[in-house]
Coordinates of C-alpha atoms and ligand atoms in Angstrom, one line a residue:
X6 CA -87.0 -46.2 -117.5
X7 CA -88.1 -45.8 -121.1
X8 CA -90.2 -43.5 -122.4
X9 CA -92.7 -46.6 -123.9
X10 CA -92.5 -48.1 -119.8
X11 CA -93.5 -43.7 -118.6
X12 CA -96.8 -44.2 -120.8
X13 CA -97.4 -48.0 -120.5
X14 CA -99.8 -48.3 -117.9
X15 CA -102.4 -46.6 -115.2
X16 CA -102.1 -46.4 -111.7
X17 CA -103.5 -49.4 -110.1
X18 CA -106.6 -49.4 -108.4
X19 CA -108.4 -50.6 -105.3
X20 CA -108.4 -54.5 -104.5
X21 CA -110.9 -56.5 -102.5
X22 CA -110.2 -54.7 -99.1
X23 CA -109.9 -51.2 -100.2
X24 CA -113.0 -51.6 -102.5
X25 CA -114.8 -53.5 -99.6
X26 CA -113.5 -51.1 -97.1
X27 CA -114.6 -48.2 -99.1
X28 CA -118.1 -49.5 -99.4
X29 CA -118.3 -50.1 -95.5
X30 CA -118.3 -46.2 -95.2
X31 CA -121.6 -45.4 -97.1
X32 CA -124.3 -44.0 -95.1
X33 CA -127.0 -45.8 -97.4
X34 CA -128.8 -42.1 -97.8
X35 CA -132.3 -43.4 -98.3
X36 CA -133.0 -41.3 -101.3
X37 CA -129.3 -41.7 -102.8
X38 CA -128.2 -38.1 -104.4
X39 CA -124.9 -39.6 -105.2
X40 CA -127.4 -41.8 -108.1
X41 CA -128.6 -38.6 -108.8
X42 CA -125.1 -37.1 -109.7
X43 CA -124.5 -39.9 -112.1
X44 CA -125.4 -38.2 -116.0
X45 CA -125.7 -41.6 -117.0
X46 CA -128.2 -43.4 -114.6
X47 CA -125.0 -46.0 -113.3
X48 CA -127.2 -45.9 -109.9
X49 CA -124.1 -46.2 -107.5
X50 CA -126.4 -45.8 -104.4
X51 CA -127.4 -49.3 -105.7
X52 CA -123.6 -50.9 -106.8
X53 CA -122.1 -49.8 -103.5
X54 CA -125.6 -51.0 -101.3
X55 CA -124.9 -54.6 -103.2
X56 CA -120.8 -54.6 -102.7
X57 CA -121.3 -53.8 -98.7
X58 CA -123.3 -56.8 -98.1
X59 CA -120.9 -58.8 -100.3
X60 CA -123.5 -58.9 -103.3
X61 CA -119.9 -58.4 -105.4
X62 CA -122.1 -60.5 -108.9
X63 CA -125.2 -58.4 -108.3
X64 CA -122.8 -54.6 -107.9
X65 CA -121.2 -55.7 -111.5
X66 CA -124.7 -56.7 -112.9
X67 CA -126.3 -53.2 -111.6
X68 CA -122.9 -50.9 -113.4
X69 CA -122.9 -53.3 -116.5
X70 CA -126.6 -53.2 -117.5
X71 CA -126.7 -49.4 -116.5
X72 CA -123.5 -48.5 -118.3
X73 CA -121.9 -50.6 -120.6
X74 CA -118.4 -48.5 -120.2
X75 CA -119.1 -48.6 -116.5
X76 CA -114.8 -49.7 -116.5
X77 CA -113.8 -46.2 -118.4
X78 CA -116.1 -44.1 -116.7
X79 CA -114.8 -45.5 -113.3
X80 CA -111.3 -44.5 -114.5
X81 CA -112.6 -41.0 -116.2
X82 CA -115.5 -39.4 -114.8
X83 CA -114.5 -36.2 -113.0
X84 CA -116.1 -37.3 -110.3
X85 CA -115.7 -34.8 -107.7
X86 CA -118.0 -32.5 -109.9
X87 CA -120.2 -35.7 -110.6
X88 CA -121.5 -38.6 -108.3
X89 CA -118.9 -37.9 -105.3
X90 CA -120.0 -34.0 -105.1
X91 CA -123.7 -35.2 -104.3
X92 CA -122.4 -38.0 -101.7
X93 CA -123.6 -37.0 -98.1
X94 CA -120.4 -38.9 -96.9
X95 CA -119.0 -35.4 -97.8
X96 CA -120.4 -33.5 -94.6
X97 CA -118.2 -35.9 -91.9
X98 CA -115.1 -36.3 -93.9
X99 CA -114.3 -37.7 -97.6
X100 CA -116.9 -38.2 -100.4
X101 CA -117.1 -42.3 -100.9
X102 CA -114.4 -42.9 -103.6
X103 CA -117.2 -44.3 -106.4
X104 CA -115.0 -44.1 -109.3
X105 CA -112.6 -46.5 -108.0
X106 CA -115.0 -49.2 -106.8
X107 CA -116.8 -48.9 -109.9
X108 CA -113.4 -49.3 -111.4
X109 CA -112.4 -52.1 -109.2
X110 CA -115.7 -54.3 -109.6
X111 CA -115.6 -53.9 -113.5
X112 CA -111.7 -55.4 -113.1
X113 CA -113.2 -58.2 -110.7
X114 CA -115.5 -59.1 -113.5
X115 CA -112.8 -59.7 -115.9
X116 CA -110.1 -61.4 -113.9
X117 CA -113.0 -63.9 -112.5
X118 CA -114.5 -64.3 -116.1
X119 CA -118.1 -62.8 -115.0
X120 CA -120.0 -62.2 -117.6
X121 CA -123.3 -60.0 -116.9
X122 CA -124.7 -60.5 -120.9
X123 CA -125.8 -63.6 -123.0
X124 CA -126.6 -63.3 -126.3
X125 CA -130.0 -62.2 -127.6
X126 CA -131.5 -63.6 -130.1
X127 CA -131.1 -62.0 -133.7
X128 CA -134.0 -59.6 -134.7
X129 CA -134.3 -58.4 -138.3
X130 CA -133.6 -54.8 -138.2
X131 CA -129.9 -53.7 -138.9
X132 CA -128.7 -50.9 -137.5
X133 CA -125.3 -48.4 -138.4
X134 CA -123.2 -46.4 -136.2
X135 CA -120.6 -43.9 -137.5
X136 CA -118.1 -43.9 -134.7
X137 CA -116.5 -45.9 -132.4
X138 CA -116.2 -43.6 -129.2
X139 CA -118.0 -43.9 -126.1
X140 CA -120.9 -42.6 -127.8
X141 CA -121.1 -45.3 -131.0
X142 CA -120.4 -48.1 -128.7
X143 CA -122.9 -47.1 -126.0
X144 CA -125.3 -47.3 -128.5
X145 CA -124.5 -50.4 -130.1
X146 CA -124.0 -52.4 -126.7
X147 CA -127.7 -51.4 -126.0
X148 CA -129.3 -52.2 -129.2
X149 CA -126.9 -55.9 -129.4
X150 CA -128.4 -56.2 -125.9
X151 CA -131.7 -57.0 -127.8
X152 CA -130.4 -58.7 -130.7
X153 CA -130.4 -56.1 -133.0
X154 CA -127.6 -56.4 -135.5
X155 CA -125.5 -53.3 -135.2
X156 CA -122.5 -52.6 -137.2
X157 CA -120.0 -49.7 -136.6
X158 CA -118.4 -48.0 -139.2
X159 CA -115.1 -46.2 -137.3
X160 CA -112.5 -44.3 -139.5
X161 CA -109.1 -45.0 -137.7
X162 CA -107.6 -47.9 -138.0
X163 CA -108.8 -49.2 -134.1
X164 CA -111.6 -48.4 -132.5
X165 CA -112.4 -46.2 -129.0
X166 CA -112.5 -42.8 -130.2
X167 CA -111.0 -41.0 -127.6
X168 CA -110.0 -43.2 -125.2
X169 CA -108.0 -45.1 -128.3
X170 CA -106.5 -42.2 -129.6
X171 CA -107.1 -38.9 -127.0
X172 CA -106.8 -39.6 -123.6
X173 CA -102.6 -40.4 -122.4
X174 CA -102.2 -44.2 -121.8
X175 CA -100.9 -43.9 -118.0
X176 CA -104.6 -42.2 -117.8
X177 CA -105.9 -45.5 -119.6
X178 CA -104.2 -48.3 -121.0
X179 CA -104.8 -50.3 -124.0
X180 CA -105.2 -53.2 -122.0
X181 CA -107.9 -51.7 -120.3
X182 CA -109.7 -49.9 -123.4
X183 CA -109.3 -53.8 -124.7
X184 CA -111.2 -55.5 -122.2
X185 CA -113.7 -52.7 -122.3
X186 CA -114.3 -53.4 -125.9
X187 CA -114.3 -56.9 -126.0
X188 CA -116.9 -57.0 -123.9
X189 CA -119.3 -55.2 -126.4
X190 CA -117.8 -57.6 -129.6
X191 CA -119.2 -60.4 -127.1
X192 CA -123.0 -58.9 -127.5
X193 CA -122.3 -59.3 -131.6
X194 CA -121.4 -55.9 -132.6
X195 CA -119.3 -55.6 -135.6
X196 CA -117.0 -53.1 -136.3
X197 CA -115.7 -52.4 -139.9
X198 CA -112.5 -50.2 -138.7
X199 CA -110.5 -47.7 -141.5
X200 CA -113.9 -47.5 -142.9
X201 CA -115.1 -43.8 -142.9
X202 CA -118.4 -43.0 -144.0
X203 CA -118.2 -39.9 -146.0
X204 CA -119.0 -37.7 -149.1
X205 CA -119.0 -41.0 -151.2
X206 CA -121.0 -43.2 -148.9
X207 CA -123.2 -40.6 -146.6
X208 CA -125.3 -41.5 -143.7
X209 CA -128.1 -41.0 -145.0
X210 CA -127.0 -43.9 -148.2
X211 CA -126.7 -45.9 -145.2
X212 CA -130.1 -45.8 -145.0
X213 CA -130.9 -47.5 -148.5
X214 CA -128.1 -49.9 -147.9
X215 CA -129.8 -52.3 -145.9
X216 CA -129.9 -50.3 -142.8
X217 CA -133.0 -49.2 -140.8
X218 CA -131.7 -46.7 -138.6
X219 CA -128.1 -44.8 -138.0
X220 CA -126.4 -43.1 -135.1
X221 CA -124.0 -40.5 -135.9
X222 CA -121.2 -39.8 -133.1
X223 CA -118.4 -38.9 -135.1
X224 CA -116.6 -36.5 -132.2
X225 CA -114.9 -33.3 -132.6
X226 CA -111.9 -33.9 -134.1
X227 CA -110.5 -30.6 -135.5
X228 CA -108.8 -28.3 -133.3
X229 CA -109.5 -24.7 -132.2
X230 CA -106.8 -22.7 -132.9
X231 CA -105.4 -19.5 -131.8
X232 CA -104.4 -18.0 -134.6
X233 CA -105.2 -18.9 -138.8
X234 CA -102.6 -20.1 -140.9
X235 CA -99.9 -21.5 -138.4
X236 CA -100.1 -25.0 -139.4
X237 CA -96.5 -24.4 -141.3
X238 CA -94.9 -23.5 -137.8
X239 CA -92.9 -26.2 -137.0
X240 CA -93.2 -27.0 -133.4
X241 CA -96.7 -26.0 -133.2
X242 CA -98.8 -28.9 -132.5
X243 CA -103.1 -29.1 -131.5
X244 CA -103.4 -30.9 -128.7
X245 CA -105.2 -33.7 -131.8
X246 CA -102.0 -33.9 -133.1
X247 CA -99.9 -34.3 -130.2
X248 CA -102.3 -36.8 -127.9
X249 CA -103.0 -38.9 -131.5
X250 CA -99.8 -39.0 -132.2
X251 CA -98.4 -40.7 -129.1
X252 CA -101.2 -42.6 -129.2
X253 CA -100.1 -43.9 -132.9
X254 CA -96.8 -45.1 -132.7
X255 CA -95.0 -41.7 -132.2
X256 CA -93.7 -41.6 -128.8
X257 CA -90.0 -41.8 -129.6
X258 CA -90.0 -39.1 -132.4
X259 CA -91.9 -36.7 -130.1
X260 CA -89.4 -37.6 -127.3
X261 CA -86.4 -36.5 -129.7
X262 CA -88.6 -32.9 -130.6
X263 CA -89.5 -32.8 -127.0
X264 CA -86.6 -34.2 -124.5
X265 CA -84.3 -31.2 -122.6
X266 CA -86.8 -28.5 -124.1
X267 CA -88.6 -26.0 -123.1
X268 CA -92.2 -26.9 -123.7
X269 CA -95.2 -24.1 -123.7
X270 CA -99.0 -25.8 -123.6
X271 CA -101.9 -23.1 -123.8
X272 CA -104.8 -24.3 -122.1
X273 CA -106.3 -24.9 -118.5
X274 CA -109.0 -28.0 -118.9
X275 CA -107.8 -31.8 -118.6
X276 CA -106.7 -32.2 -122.0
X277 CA -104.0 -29.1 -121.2
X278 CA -103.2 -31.4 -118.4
X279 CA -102.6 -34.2 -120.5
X280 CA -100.2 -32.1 -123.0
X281 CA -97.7 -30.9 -119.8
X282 CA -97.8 -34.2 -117.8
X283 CA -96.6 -36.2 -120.9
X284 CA -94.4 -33.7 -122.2
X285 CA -92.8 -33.8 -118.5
X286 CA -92.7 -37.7 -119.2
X287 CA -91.0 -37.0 -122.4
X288 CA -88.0 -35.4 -120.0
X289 CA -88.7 -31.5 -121.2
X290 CA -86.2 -29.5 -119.4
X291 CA -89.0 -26.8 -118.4
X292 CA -92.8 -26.9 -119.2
X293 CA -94.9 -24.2 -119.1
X294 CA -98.9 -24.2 -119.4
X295 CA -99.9 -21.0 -120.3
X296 CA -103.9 -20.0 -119.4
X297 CA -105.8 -16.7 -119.6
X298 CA -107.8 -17.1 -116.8
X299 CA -107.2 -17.6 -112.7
X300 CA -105.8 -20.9 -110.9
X301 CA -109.2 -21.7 -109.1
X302 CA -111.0 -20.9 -112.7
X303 CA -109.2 -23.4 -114.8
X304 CA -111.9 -26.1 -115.8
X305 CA -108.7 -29.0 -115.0
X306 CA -109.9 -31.0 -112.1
X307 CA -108.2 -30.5 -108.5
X308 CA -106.8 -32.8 -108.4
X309 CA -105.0 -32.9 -112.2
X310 CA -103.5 -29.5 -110.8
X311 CA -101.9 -30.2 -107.7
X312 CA -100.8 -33.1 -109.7
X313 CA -99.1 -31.1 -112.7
X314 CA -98.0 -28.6 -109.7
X315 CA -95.9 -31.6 -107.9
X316 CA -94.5 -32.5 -111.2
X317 CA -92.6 -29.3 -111.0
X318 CA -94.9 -27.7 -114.2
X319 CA -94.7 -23.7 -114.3
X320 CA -98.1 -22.5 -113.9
X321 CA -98.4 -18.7 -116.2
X322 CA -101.5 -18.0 -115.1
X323 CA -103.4 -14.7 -116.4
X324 CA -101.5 -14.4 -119.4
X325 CA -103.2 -14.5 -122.8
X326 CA -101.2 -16.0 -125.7
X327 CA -101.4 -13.4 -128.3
X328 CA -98.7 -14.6 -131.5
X329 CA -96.1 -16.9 -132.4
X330 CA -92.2 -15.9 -132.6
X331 CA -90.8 -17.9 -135.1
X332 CA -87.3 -17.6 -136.7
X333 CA -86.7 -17.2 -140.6
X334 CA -87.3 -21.0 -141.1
X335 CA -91.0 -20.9 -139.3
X336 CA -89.4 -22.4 -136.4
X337 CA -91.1 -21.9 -133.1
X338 CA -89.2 -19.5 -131.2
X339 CA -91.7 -18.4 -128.4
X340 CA -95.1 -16.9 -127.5
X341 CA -96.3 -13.4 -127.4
X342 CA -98.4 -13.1 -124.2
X343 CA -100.2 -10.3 -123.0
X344 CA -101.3 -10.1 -119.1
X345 CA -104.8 -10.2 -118.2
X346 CA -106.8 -8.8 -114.9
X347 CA -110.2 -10.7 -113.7
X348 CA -113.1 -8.2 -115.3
X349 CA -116.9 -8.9 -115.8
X350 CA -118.6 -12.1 -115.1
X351 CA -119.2 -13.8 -118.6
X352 CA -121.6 -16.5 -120.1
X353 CA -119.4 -18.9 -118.3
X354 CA -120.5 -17.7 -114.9
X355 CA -116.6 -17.1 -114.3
X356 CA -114.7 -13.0 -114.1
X357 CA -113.8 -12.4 -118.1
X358 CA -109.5 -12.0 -118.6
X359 CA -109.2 -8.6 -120.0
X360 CA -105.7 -7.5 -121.6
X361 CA -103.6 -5.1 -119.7
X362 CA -102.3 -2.5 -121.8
X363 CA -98.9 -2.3 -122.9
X364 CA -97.8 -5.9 -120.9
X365 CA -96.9 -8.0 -124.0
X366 CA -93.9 -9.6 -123.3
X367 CA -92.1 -13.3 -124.6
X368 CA -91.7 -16.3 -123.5
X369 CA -89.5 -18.5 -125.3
X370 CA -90.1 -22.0 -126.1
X371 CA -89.0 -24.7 -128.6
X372 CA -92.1 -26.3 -128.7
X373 CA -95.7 -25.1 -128.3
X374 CA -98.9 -27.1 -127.9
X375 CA -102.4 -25.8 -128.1
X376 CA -105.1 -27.1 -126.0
X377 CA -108.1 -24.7 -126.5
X378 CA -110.7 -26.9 -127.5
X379 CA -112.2 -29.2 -130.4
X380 CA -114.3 -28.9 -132.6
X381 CA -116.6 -30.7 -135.6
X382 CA -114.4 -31.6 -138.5
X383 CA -115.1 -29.1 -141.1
X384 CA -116.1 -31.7 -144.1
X385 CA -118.3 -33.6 -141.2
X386 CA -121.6 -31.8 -142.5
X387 CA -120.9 -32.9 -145.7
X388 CA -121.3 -36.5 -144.9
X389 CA -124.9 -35.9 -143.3
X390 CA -126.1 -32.8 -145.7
X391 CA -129.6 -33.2 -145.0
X392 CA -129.2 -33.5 -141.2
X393 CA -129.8 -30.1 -139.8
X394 CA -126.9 -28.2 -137.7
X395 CA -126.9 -25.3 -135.0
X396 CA -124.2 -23.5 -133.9
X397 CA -120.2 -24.5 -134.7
X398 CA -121.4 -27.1 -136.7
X399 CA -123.0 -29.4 -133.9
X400 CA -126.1 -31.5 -134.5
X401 CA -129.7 -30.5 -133.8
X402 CA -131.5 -33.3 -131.9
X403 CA -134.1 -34.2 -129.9
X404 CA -132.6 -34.4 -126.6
X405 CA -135.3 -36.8 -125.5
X406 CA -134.7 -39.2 -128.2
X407 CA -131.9 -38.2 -130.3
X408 CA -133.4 -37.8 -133.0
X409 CA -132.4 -35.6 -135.9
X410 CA -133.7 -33.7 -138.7
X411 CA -133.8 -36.9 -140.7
X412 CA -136.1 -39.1 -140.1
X413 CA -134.1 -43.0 -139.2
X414 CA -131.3 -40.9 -138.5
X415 CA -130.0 -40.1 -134.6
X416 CA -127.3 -38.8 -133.2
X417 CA -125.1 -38.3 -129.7
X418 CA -121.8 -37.4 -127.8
X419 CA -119.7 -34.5 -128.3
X420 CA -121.0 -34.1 -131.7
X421 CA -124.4 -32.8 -130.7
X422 CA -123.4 -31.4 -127.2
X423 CA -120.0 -30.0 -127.9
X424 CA -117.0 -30.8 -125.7
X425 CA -118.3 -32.7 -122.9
X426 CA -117.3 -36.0 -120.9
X427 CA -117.5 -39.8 -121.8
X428 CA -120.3 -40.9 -119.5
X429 CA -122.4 -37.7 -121.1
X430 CA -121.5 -39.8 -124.5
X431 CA -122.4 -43.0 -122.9
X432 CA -125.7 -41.8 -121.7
X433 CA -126.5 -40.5 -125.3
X434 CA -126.0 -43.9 -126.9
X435 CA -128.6 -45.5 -124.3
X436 CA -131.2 -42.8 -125.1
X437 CA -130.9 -43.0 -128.3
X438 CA -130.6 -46.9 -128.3
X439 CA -134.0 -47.0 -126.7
X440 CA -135.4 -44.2 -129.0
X441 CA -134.1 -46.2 -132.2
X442 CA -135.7 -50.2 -130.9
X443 CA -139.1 -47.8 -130.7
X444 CA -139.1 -46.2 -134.4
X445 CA -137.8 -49.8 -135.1
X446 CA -141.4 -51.1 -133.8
X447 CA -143.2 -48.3 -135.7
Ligands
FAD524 C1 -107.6 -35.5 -125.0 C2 -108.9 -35.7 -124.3 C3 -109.0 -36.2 -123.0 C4 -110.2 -36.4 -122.5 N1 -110.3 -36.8 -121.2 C5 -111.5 -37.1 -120.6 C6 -111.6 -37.6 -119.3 O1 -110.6 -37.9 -118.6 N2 -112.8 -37.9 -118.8 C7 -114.0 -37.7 -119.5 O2 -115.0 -38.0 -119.0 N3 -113.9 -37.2 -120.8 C8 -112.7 -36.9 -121.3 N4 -112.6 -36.3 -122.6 C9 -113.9 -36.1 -123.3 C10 -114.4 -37.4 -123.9 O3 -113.4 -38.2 -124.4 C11 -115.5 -37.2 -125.0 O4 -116.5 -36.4 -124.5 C12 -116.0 -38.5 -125.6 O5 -115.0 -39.3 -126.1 C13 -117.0 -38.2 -126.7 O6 -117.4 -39.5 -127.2 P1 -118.0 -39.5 -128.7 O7 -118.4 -41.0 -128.9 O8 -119.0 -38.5 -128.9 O9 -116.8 -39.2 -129.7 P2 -115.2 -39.7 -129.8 O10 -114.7 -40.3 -128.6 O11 -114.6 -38.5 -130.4 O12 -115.3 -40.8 -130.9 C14 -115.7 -40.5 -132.3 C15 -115.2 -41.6 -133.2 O13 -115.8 -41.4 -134.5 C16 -114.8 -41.6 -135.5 N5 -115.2 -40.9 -136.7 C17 -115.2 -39.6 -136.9 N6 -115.6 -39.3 -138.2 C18 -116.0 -40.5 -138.7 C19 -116.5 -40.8 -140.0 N7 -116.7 -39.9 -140.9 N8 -116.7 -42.2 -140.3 C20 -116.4 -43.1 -139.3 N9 -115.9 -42.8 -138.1 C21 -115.7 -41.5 -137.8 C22 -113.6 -41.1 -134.8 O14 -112.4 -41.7 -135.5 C23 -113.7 -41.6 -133.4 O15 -113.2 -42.9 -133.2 C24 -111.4 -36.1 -123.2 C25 -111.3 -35.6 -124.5 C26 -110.1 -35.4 -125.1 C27 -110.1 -34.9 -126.5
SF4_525 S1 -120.4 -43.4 -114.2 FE1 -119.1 -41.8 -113.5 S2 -120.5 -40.2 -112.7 FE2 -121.6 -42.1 -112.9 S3 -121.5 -43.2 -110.9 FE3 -119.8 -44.0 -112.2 S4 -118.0 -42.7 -111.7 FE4 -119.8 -41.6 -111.0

C-alpha cells in the first residue's frame, strides 16, 4: 500500500441498520442531558427521537439547521467528554454512539441529494469574514441562511481551516470536508481564497469597503515552542508544520525524512496523536511520544490512546523534554529529558510534573516533532489594531454576542477562546451570526 492510499480516507461509518439500530437503544430521557452536552445546541435528544421512528428527513433537518458542520462535528467531537458523557444510556451499558449517527444521517443527506436549505432572498447588508474554519463558515452559513450576502476572505489557497489543513486525512477526508463545504457555497457564500486580510487591507478597512459588519476567526496558527531559536534545527518540526505540510502536497518528502526512523513527538492532546499515528503510517522504525505528565492525565481521548498503544507507539510518560542534541550541522540528534514525579494540583485541576534532580538523560531520535500547543500568529494584532486583546494575544469579546472592542466588528473560535474544539467554533459563528443580523437591524 502507498503512503498517499495510508492517508486517503476515514474509517467508514454506520449504515442504515447500524445507525437505525443504534437509535432503537435510546431511552428517550424526557429532559434529554445528552442535548445538554452538545456546546453547540445540535439537540441530539431530538435527531435520534426523529431517526427511531424512521423520521430519517426531519433527524437531518434538526442537525443541519442547528449545526451547519453537523457532518465534521459527527466525525470530530470528542464525544465521550461531550454529548455521550451526559447520555443516561451510560448507567446499563454503552453511551448511545451520537457522533456516528450524526455522521451517518449527514452522509444519507448527500448520497440521496437532501437538501435541508433553499435560498433566501438577498437583503442589502454585506457582511465579511476573515477565515475559513469552522468558525468563519459557521457564521457565514447562518447569516446566507437569511440572505445576507457574506463573503469570506481565507489566506490559504483552500478553504476549511483546520480541517483543510490540520486534522490527518484518515481522521477526515477531502471528500468529506468537500461535501461539507459545498453545502454552505449552496446558501451563496463566497469565498475569495489566497486572499489574506492584513496590515494593507485591515479588518476594520473592511468596514469602509462596502461591508457592514466583520467576523474575525483567523485561528491560532503559530506554534508553541519549547525552546527559542531552534527553527534552524533540521528535523525539528511544530506540529503546523508537519500536519500542513502533509496536508499540502508533502507526504512523499516527509515519508523520505521519516520512513525506517526513529521519530520523537512531544505532546499528550489529539494533535500529539495525530503527529505519532501518521508518522507510524509514514513506516518510522520506532516512534516515541514524549509527555510530562501521567497516562490517565494526557488531554488525548481514550480512545486515541489505546489506539496509538496498538499501533505499537512507545509511550515516555513523565519525562520533560528539556533541550535538543544536535550534531555540528544542526542536525537533530536527540532530546534531553528530565524525569518528572506527580507534585501539587495546578490551575489545570491535574498533580503539576515536577523535575527529579539529577535524571536528565537522552533519547535519540532523527526526527522530533513538537505538539505543545498553538497560538495567535504574532503579526495577527496588527491586522485588527484597534480591536482590543487579553491574554496571549486572544480577542476580548462579548461572550453573549461576540462582539468586540470595535463597534461592527465580531469575533469567534480559537481566536477568542484559545485552543478548543470545532463544534465550540461552530457554536461561535451562530452566536455571533445572530448578534450581527441584530446590529444589522439597528
Ligand atoms: C491538528 C489539529 C487537530 C485537531 N483535531 C480536532 C478534533 O479532532 N476535534 C475537534 O473538535 N477539534 C480539533 N481541533 C481543534 C479545532 O480544529 C479548532 O478548534 C477549530 O478549527 C477552530 O476553528 P476556527 O474557525 O477558530 O479556526 P481555524 O480552523 O484555525 O481556521 C482559521 C482560518 O483562518 C485563516 N486565516 C488566518 N489568518 C487569516 C488572515 N489574516 N486572512 C484570512 N484568513 C486567515 C486560516 O488560514 C484558517 O483557514 C484540532 C486542531 C488542530 C490544530
Ligand atoms: S455536535 Fe458534537 S457534541 Fe454536539 S451532539 Fe453532535 S457529536 Fe455530540
Amino acid at each position: 500500500m502507498s503512503y498517499a492510499d495510508k492517508f486517503e480516507s476515514m474509517k467508514k461509518g454506520f449504515d442504515m441498520g447500524q445507525a437505525i439500530a443504534e437509535a432503537d437503544r435510546c431511552l428517550l430521557c424526557h429532559d434529554a442531558p445528552c442535548s445538554k452536552g452538545c456546546p453547540a445546541d445540535t439537540d441530539p435528544a431530538s435527531f435520534i427521537r426523529k431517526l427511531r421512528f424512521r423520521n430519517v428527513t426531519g433527524a437531518i433537518r434538526t442537525i443541519k439547521t442547528n449545526n451547519i458542520l453537523g457532518g465534521a462535528c459527527g466525525v470530530l467531537c470528542p464525544t465521550a467528554e461531550l454529548c455521550e458523557k451526559e447520555c443516561s444510556a451510560t448507567g446499563i451499558g454503552q453511551p448511545i454512539a451520537i457522533g456516528k449517527i450524526q455522521r451517518f444521517l449527514i452522509e444519507h443527506a448527500r448520497e440521496t441529494d437532501f437538501k435541508v436549505f433553499a435560498k433566501a432572498d438577498p437583503r442589502p447588508e454585506k457582511v465579511a469574514v476573515v477565515g475559513s474554519g469552522p468558525g468563519g463558515l459557521s457564521c457565514a452559513a447562518e447569516l446566507a441562511k437569511d440572505g445576507y450576502p457574506v463573503t469570506i476572505f481565507e489566506a490559504r489557497p483552500e478553504p476549511g481551516g483546520v480541517l483543510r489543513y490540520g486534522v490527518v486525512s484518515f481522521r477526515f477526508d477531502l471528500d468529506f470536508l468537500a461535501a461539507e463545504i459545498e453545502d454552505i457555497r449552496n446558501l451563496g457564500v463566497d469565498f475569495k481564497c489566497s486572499s489574506p486580510i492584513d496590515g494593507h487591507k485591515g479588518a476594520e478597512d473592511l468596514l469602509g469597503d462596502g461591508y457592514q459588519a466583520v467576523f474575525l476567526a483567523p485561528g491560532l496558527w503559530d506554534a508553541v515552542q519549547l525552546k527559542a531559536a531552534a527553527e534552524d534545527i533540521k528535523g525539528l518540526y511544530s506540529s503546523v508544520q508537519y500536519l500542513e505540510g502533509l496536508r499540502d502536497g508533502n507526504l512523499q518528502s516527509f515519508a523520505e525524512r521519516i520512513e525506517d526512523k526513529t521519530v520523537a513527538v512531544i505532546g499528550g492532546g489529539s494533535v500529539a496523536m495525530d503527529c505519532v499515528e501518521s508518522a507510524a503510517r509514514l513506516g518510522a522504525k520506532d516512534v516515541y511520544l514524549v509527555y510530562r505528565r501521567s497516562y490517565t492525565q494526557m488531554p488525548a481521548e481514550a480512545e486515541e490512546r489505546i489506539d496509538a498503544l496498538q499501533g505499537g507507539i512507545h509511550f515516555l510518560l513523565l519525562n520533560q523534554p528539556v533541550d535538543y542534541v544536535v550534531d555540528e550541522n544542526r542536525c537533530i540528534k536527540g532530546l534531553k529529558l528530565v524525569r518528572t514525579a506527580l507534585g501539587d494540583m495546578d490551575d489545570s485541576g491535574r498533580r503539576s510534573p515536577v523535575n527529579i534532580e539529577d535524571s536528565e538523560w537522552i533519547l535519540g531520535a532523527d526526527v522530533v516533532i513538537e505538539a505543545i500547543g498553538n497560538k495567535a500568529e504574532d503579526q495577527s494584532p496588527g491586522w485588527y489594531p484597534h480591536v482590543k486583546l487579553k491574554e496571549k494575544n486572544l480577542i476580548q469579546t462579548d461572550p453573549a454576542t461576540g462582539k468586540t472592542s470595535v463597534d461592527g466588528i465580531f469575533a469567534g473560535g480559537d481566536i477568542v477562546r484559545g485552543p478548543a474544539l470545532v463544534v465550540n467554533a461552530v457554536q461561535d459563528g451562530k452566536v455571533a451570526a445572530r448578534a450581527i443580523k441584530a446590529y444589522l437591524k439597528q
